GROMACS .gro file of N, CA and C in nm:
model
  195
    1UNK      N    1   0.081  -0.121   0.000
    1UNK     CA    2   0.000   0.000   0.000
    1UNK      C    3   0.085   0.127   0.000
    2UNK      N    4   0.196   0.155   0.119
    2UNK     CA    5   0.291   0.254   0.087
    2UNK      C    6   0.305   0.301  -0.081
    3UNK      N    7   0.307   0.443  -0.106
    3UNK     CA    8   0.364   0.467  -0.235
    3UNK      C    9   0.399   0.616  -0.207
    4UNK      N   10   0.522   0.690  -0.252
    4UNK     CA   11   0.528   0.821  -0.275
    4UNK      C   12   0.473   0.913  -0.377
    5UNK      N   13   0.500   1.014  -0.314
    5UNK     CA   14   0.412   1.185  -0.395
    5UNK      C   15   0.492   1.273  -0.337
    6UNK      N   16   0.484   1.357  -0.499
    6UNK     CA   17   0.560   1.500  -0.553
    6UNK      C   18   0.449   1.559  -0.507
    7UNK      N   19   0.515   1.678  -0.341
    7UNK     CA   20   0.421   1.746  -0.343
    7UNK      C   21   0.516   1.913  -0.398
    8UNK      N   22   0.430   2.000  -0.434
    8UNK     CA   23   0.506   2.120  -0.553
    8UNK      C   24   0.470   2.256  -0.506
    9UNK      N   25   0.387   2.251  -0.429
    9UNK     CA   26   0.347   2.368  -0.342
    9UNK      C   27   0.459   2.376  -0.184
   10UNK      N   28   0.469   2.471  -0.152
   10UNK     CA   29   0.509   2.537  -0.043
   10UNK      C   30   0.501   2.537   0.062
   11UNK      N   31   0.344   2.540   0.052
   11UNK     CA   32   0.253   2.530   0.208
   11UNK      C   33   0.110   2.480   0.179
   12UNK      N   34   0.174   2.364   0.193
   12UNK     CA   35   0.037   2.223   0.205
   12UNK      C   36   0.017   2.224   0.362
   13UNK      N   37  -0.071   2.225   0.421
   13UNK     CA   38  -0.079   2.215   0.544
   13UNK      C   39  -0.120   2.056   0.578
   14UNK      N   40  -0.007   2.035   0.642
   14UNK     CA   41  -0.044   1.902   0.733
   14UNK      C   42  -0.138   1.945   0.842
   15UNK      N   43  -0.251   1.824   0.842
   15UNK     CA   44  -0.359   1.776   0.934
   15UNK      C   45  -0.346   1.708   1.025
   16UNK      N   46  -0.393   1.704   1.131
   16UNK     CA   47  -0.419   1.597   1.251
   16UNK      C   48  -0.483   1.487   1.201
   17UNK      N   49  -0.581   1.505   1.138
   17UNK     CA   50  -0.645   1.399   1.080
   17UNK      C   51  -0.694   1.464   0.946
   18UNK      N   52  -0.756   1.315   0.859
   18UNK     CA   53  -0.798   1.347   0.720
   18UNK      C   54  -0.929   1.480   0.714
   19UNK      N   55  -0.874   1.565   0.715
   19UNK     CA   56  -1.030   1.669   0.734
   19UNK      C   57  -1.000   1.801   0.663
   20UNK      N   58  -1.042   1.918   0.637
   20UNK     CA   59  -1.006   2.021   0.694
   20UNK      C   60  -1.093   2.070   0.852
   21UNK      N   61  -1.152   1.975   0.860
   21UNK     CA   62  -1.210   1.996   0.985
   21UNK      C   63  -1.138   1.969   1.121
   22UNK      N   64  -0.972   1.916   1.099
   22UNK     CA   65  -0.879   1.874   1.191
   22UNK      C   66  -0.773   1.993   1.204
   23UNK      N   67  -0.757   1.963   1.277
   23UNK     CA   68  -0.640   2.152   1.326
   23UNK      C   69  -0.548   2.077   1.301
   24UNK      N   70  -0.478   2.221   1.200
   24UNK     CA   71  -0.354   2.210   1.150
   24UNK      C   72  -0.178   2.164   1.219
   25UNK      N   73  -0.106   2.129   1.162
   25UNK     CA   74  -0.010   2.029   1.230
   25UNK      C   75   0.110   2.068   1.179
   26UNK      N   76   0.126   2.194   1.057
   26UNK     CA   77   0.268   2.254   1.016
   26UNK      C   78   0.249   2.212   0.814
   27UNK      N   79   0.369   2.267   0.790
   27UNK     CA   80   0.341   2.287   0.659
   27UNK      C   81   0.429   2.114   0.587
   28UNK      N   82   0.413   2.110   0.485
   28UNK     CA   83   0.510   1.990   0.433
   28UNK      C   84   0.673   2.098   0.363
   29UNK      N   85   0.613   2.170   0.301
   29UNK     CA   86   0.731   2.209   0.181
   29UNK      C   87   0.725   2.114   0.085
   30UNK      N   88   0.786   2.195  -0.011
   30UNK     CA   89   0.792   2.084  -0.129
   30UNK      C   90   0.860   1.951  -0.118
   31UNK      N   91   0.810   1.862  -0.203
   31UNK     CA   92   0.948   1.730  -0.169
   31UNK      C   93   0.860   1.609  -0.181
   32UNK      N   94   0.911   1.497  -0.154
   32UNK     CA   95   0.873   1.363  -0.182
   32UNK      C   96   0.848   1.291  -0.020
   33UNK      N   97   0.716   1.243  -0.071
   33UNK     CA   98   0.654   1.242   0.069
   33UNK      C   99   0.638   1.091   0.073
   34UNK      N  100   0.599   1.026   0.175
   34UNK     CA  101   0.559   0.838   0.181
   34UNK      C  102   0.442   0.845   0.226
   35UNK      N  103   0.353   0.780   0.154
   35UNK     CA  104   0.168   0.790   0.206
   35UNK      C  105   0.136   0.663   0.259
   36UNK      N  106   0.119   0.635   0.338
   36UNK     CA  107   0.092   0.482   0.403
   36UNK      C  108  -0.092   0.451   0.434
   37UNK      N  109  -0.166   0.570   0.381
   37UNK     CA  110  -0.290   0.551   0.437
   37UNK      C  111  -0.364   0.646   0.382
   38UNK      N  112  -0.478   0.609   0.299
   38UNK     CA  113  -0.601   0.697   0.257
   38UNK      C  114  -0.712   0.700   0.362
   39UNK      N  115  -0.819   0.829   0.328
   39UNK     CA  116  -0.921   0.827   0.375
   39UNK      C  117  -0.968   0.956   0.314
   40UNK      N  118  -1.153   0.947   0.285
   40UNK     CA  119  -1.190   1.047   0.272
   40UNK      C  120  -1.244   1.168   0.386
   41UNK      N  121  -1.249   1.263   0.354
   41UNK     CA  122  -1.266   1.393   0.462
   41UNK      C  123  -1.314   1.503   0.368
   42UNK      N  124  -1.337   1.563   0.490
   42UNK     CA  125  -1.374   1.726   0.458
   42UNK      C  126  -1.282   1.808   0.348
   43UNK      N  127  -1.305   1.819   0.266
   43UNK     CA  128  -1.214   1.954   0.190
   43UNK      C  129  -1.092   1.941   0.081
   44UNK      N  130  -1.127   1.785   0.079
   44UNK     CA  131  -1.062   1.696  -0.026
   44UNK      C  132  -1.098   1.614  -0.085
   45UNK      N  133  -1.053   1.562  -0.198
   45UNK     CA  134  -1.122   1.432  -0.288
   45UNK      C  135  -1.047   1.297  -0.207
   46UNK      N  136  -0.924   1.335  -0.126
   46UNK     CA  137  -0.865   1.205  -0.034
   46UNK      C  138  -0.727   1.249   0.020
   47UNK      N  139  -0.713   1.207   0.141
   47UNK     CA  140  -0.622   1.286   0.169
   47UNK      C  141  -0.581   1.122   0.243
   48UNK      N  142  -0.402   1.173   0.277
   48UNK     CA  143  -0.316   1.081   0.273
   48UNK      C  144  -0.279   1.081   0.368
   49UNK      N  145  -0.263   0.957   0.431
   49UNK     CA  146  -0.163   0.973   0.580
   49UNK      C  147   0.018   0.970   0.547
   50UNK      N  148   0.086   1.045   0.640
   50UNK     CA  149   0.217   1.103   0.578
   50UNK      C  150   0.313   0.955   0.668
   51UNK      N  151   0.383   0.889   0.600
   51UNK     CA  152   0.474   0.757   0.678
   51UNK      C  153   0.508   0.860   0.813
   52UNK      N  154   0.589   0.965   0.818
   52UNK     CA  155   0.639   1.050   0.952
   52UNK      C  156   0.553   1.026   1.059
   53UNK      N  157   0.393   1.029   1.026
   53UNK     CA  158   0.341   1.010   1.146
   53UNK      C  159   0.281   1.190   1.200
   54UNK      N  160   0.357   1.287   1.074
   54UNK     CA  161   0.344   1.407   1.096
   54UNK      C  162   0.165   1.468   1.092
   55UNK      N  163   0.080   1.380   1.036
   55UNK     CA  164  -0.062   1.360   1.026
   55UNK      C  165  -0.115   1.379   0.879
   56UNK      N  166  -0.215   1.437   0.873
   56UNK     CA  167  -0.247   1.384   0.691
   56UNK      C  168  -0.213   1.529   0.581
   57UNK      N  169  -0.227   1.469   0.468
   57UNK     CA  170  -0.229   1.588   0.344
   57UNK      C  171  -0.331   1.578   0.232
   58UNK      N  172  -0.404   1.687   0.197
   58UNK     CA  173  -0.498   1.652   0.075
   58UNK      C  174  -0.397   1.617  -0.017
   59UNK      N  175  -0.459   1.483  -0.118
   59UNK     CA  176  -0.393   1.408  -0.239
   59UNK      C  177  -0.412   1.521  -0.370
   60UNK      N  178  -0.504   1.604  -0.339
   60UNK     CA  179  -0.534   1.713  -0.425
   60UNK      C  180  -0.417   1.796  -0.461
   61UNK      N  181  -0.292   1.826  -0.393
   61UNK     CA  182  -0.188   1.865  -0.397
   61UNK      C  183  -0.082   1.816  -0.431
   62UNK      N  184  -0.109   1.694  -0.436
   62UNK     CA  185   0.015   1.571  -0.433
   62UNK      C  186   0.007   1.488  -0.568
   63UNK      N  187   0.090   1.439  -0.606
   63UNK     CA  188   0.116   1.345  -0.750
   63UNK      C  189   0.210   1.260  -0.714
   64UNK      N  190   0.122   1.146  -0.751
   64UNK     CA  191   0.163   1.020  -0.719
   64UNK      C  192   0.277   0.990  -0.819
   65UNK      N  193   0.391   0.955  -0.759
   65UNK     CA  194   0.512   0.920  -0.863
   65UNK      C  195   0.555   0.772  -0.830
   0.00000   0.00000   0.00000
């Protein structure tokens, strides 16, 4: 299930959880991320759990490589 993503924006805000309804948790920066976990939520078409453990990111931002 693990797979990485090119994220290309700046300030993606990491989530506590899959939402925008979850308070924010810090930015990613650009770069290549490890997604170990989907779910749908608030304010995205699916947002990803980050391997770090740092909490989730909309997939809306991200490209799967």
């Amino acid at each position: 299930m693990p797979y990485t993503v090119q994220v290309t924006i700046s300030d993606l805000l990491i989530r506590k959880g899959p939402g925008t309804n979850y308070a924010a948790n810090g930015y990613t920066g650009k770069g290549v991320f490890t997604i170990v976990d989907e779910s749908d939520g608030v304010g995205a078409s699916k947002w990803g759990k980050l391997k770090s453990g740092a909490g989730w990111i909309s997939l809306d931002y991200a490209k799967k490589i």
